[in-house]
mmCIF file of C-alpha atoms in Angstrom:
data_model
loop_
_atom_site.group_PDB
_atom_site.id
_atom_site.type_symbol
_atom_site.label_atom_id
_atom_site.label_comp_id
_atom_site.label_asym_id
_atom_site.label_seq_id
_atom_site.Cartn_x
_atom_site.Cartn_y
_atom_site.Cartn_z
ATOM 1 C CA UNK A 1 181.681 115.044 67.420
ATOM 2 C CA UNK A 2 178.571 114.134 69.648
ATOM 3 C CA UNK A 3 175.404 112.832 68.007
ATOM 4 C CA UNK A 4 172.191 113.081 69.704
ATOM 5 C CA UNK A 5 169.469 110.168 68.834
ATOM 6 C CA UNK A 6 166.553 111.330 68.085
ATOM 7 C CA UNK A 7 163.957 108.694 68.315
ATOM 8 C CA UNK A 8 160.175 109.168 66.739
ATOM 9 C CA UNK A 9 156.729 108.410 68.607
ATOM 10 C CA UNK A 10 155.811 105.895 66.935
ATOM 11 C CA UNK A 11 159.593 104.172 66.661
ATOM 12 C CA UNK A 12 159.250 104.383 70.402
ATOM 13 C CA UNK A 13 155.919 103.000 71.024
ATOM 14 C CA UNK A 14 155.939 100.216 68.251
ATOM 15 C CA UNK A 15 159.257 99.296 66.961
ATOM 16 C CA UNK A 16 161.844 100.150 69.672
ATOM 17 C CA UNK A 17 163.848 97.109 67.779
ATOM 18 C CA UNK A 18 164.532 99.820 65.338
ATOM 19 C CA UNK A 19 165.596 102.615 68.249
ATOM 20 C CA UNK A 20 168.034 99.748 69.733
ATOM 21 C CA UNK A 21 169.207 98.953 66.406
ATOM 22 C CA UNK A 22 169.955 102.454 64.854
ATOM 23 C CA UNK A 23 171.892 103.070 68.480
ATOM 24 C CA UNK A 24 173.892 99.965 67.978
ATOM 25 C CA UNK A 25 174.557 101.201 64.528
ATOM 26 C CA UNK A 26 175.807 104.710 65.146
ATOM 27 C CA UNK A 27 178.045 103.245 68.207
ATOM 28 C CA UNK A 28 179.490 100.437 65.895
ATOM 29 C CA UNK A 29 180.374 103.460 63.674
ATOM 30 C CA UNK A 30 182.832 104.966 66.490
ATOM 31 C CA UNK A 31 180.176 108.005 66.917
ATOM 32 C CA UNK A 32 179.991 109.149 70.088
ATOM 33 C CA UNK A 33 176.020 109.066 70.876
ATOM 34 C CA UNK A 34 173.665 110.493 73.566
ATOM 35 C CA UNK A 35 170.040 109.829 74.485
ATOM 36 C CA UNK A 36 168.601 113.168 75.718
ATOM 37 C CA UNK A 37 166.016 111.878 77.859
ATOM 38 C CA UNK A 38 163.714 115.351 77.385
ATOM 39 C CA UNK A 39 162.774 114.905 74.108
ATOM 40 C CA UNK A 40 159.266 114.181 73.038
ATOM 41 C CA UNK A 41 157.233 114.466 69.506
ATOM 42 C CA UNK A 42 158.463 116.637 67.104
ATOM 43 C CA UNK A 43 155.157 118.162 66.788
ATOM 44 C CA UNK A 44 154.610 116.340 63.177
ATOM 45 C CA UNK A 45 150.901 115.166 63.658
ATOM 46 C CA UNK A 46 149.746 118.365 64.707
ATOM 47 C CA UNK A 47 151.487 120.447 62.366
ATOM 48 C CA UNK A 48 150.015 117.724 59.438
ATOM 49 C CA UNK A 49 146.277 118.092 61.275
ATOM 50 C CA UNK A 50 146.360 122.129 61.162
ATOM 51 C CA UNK A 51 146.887 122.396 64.954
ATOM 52 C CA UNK A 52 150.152 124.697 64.488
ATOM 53 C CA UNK A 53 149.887 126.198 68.292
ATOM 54 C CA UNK A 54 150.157 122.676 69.119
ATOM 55 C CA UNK A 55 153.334 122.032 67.186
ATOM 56 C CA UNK A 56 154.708 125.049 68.356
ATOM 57 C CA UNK A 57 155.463 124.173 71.974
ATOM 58 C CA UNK A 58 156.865 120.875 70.974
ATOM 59 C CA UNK A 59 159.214 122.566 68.427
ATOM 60 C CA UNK A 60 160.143 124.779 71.107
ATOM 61 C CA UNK A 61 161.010 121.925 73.311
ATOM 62 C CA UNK A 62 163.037 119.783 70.429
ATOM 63 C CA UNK A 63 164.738 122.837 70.032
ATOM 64 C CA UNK A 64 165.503 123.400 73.277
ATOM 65 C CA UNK A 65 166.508 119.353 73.952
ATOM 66 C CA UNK A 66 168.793 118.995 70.904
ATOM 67 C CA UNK A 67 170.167 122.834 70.238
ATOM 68 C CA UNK A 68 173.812 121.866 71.934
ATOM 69 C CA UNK A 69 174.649 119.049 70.131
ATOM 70 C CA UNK A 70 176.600 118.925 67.193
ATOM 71 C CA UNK A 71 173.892 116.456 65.176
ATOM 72 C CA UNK A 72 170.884 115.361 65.501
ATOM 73 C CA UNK A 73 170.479 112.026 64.142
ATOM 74 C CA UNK A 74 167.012 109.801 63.924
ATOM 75 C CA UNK A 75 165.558 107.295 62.033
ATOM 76 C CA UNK A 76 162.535 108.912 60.624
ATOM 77 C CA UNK A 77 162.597 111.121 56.954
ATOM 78 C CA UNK A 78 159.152 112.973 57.618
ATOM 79 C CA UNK A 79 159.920 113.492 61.229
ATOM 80 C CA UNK A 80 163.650 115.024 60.004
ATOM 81 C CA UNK A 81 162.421 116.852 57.321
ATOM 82 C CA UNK A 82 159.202 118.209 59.520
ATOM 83 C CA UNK A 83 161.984 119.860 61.451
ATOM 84 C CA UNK A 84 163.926 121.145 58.926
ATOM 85 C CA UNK A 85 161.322 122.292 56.681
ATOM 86 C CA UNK A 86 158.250 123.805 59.186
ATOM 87 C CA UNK A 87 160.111 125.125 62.095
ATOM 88 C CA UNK A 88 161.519 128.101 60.559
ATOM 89 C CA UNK A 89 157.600 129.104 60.630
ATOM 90 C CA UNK A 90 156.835 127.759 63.949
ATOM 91 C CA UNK A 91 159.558 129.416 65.571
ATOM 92 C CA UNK A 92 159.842 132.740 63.949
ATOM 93 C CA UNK A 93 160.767 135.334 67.187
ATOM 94 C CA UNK A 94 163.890 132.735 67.907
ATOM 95 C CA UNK A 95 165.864 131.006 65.189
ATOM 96 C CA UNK A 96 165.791 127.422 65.263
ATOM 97 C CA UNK A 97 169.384 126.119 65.927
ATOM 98 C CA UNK A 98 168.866 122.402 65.503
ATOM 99 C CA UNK A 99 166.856 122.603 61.686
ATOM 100 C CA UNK A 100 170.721 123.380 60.452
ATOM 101 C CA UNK A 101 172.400 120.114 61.991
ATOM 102 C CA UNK A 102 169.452 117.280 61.856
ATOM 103 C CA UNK A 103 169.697 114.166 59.619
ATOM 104 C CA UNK A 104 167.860 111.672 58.889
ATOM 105 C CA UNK A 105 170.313 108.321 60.074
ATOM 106 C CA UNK A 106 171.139 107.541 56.715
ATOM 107 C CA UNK A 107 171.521 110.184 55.416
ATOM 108 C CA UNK A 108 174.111 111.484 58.171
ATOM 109 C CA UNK A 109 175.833 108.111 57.329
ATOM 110 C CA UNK A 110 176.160 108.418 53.492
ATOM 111 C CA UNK A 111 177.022 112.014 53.725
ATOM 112 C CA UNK A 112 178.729 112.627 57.018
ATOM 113 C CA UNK A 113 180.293 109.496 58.406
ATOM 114 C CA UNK A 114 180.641 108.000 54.496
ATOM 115 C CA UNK A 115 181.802 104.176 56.030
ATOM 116 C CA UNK A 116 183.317 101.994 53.602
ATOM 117 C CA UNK A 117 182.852 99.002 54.958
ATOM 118 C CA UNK A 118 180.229 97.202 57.555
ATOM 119 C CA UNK A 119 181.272 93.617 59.422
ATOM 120 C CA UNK A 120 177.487 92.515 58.777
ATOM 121 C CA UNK A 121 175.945 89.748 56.615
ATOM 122 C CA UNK A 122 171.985 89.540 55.577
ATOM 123 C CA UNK A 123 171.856 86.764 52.705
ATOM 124 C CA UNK A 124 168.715 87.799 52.170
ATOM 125 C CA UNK A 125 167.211 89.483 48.963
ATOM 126 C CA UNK A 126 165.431 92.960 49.809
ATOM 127 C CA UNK A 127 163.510 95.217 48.010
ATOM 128 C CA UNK A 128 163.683 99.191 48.640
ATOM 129 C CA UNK A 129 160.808 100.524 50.174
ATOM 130 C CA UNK A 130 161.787 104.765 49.176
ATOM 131 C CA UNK A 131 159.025 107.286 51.333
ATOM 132 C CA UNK A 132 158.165 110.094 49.726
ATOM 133 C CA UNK A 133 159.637 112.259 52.330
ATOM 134 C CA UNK A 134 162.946 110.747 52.420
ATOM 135 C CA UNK A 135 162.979 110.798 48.114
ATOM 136 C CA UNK A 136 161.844 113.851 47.710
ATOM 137 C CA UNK A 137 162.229 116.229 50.302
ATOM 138 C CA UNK A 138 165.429 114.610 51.866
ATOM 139 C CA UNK A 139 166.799 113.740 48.370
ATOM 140 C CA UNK A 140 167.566 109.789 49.793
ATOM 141 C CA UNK A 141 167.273 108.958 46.161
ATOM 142 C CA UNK A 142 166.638 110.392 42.505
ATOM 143 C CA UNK A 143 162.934 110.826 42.117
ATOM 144 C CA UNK A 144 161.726 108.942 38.839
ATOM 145 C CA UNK A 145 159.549 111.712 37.262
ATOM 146 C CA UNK A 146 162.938 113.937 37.013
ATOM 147 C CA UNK A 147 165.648 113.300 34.000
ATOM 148 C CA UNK A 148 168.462 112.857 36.627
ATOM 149 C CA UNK A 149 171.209 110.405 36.995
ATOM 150 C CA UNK A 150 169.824 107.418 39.214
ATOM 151 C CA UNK A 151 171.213 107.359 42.679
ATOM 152 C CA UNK A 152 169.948 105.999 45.684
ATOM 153 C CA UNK A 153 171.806 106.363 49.640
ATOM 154 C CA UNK A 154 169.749 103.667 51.431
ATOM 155 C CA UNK A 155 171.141 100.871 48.104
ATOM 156 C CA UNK A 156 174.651 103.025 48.547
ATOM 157 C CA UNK A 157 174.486 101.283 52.522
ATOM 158 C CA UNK A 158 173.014 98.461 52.235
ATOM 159 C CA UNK A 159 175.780 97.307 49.199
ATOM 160 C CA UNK A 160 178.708 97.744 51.981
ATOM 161 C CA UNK A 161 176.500 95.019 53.784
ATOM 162 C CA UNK A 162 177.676 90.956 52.742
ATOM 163 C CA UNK A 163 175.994 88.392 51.134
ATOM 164 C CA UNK A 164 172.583 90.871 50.444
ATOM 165 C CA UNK A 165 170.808 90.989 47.573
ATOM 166 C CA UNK A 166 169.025 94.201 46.680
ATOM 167 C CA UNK A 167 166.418 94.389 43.803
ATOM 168 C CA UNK A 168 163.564 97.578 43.650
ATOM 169 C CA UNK A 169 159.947 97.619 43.035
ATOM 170 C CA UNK A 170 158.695 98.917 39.639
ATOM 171 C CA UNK A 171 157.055 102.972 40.313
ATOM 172 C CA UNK A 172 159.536 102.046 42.329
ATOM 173 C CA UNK A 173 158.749 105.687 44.629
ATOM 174 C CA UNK A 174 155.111 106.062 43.997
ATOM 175 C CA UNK A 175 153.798 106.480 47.319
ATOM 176 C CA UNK A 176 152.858 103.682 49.499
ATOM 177 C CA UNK A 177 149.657 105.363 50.573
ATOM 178 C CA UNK A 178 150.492 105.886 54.515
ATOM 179 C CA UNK A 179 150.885 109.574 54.026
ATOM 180 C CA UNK A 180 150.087 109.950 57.883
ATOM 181 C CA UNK A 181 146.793 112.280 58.275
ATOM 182 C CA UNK A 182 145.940 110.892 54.755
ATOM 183 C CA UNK A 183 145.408 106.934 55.472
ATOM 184 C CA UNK A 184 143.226 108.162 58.251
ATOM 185 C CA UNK A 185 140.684 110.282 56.168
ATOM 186 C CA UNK A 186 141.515 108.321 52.899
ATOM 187 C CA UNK A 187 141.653 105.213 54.802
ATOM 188 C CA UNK A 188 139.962 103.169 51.325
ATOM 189 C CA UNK A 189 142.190 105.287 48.916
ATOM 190 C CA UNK A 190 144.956 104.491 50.996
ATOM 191 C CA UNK A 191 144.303 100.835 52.033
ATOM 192 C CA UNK A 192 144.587 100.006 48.656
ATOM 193 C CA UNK A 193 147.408 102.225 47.547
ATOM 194 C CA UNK A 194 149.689 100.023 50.313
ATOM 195 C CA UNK A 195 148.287 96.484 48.754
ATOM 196 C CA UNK A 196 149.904 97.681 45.250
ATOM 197 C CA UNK A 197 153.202 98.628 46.749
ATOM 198 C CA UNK A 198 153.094 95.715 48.783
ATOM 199 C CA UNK A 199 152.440 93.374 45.674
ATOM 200 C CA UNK A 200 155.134 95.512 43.122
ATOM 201 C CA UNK A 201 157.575 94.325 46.263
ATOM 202 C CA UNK A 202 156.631 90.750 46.538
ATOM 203 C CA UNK A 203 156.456 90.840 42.668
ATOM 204 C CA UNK A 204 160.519 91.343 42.895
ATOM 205 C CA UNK A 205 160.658 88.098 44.536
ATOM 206 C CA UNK A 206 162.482 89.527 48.069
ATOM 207 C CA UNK A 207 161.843 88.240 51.043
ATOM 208 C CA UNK A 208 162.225 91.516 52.851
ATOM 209 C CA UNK A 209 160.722 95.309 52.467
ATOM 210 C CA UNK A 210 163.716 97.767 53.745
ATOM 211 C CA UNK A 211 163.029 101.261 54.353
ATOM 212 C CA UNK A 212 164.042 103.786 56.520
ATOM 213 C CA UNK A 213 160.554 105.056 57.398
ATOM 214 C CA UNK A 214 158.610 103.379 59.941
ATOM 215 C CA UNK A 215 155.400 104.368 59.319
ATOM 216 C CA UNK A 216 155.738 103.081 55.556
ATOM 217 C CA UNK A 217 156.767 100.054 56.970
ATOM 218 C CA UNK A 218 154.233 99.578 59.754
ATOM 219 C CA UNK A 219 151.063 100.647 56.862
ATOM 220 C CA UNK A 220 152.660 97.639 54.231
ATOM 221 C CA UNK A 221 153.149 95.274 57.389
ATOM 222 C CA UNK A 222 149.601 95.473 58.435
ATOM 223 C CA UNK A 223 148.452 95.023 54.785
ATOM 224 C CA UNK A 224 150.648 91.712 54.621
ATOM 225 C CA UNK A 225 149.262 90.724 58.229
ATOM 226 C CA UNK A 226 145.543 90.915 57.409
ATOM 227 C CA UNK A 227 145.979 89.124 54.066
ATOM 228 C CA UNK A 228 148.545 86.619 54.974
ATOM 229 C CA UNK A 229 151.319 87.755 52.523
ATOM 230 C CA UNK A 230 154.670 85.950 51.994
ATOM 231 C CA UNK A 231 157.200 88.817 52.655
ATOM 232 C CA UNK A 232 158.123 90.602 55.882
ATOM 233 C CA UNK A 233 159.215 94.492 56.659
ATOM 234 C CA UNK A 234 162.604 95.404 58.045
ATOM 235 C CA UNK A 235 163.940 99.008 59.155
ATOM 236 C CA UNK A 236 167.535 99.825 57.182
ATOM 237 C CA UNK A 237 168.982 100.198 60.547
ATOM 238 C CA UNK A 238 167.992 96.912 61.871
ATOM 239 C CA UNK A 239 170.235 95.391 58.813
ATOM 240 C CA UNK A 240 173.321 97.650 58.916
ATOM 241 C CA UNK A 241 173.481 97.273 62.464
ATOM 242 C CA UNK A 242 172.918 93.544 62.293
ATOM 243 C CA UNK A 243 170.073 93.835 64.901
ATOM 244 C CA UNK A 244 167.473 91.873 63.308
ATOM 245 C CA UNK A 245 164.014 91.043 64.911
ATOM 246 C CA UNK A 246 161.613 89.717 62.706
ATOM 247 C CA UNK A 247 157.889 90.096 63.693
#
């Protein structure tokens, strides 16, 4: 099989640690992977602003980019699940071929590669950062307001992973307050949503948010920045793959 990396704006333009790292990961997995050098945005910010027309040509062009291959892998849950869940309506003369075959990267590892074992070590203790996108829209874990058996994919991965120890956050997938269009016209609202997530985490006593959304990451990281915080932010990828680069 041939996976396709699909790598977000804002991965690329502020953590391309976390592009090299989920590459890395997916070749240290034996997957054969390709960098299709005409992608661009999936159209997510637009479609999340109102500006559908706008959307549209870029989901035409993802599409387009990614339709041959036989996954499409990235490490974003709100950019995945944009695709899969808004492009049937954006592209409604042509059916969209890749909304049936993209994953979010751990997800596609869980569910499709299923590893059993990863030559990394972290001996660090980490506390799960779970988006709302990748909880409940990508089902990444059991959302708490439901009376369902507890089980969470990004804890599955980061178990096969040595010396770690992982602990979560009580609420422990209330939202973090990033929300994209909604920590720029909520930016008070939001600000301090990120502070209480950020405190529940250091409250677990990790050294280390892990999450598999960047944009949660990068709203808790700037929180922690501009008050001086004692706990850092770290991709999932960036640990499975061993590729860590601490700001």
């Amino acid at each position: 099989m041939q996976v396709a990396l699909f790598i977000p704006c804002y991965v690329n333009a502020v953590f391309p640690e976390v592009g090299i790292a989920s590459l890395r990961l997916l070749e240290q997995l034996g997957i054969d992977v390709v960098y299709p050098e005409g992608q661009t945005c999936c159209g997510q910010p637009m479609g999340n602003a109102g500006f559908e027309d706008e959307a549209r040509h870029l989901a035409e062009n993802f599409d387009r980019v990614f339709r041959k291959y036989d996954y499409v892998v990235g490490p974003s849950a709100s950019c995945v699940s944009f695709v899969r869940d808004h492009y049937g309506r954006l592209l409604p003369k042509k059916p969209c071929e890749t909304e049936r075959h993209v994953y979010e990267i751990c997800e596609f590892i869980h569910d499709v590669v299923r590893p059993t074992h990863l030559d990394v070590s972290f001996p660090h203790k980490v506390s799960l950062q779970n988006s709302c996108h990748g909880v409940r829209l990508l089902g990444l874990s059991s959302p708490s307001e439901r009376n369902v058996p507890y089980m969470n994919k990004l804890r599955d991965l980061l178990s096969l992973v040595r010396d770690i120890e992982i602990v979560e956050p009580e609420r422990r997938d209330e939202c973090c307050g990033f929300g994209g269009m909604f920590s720029v016209e909520e930016h008070a609202v939001s600000g301090q949503m990120g502070r209480d997530k950020v405190m529940r985490h250091i409250e677990t006593g990790a050294e280390y948010i892990v999450g598999a959304d960047c944009s949660c990451l990068m709203h808790q990281n700037g929180i922690i920045a501009r008050e001086g915080l004692n706990i850092k932010t770290l991709h999932i990828s960036q640990i499975l793959s061993g590729y860590v680069e601490t700001r």
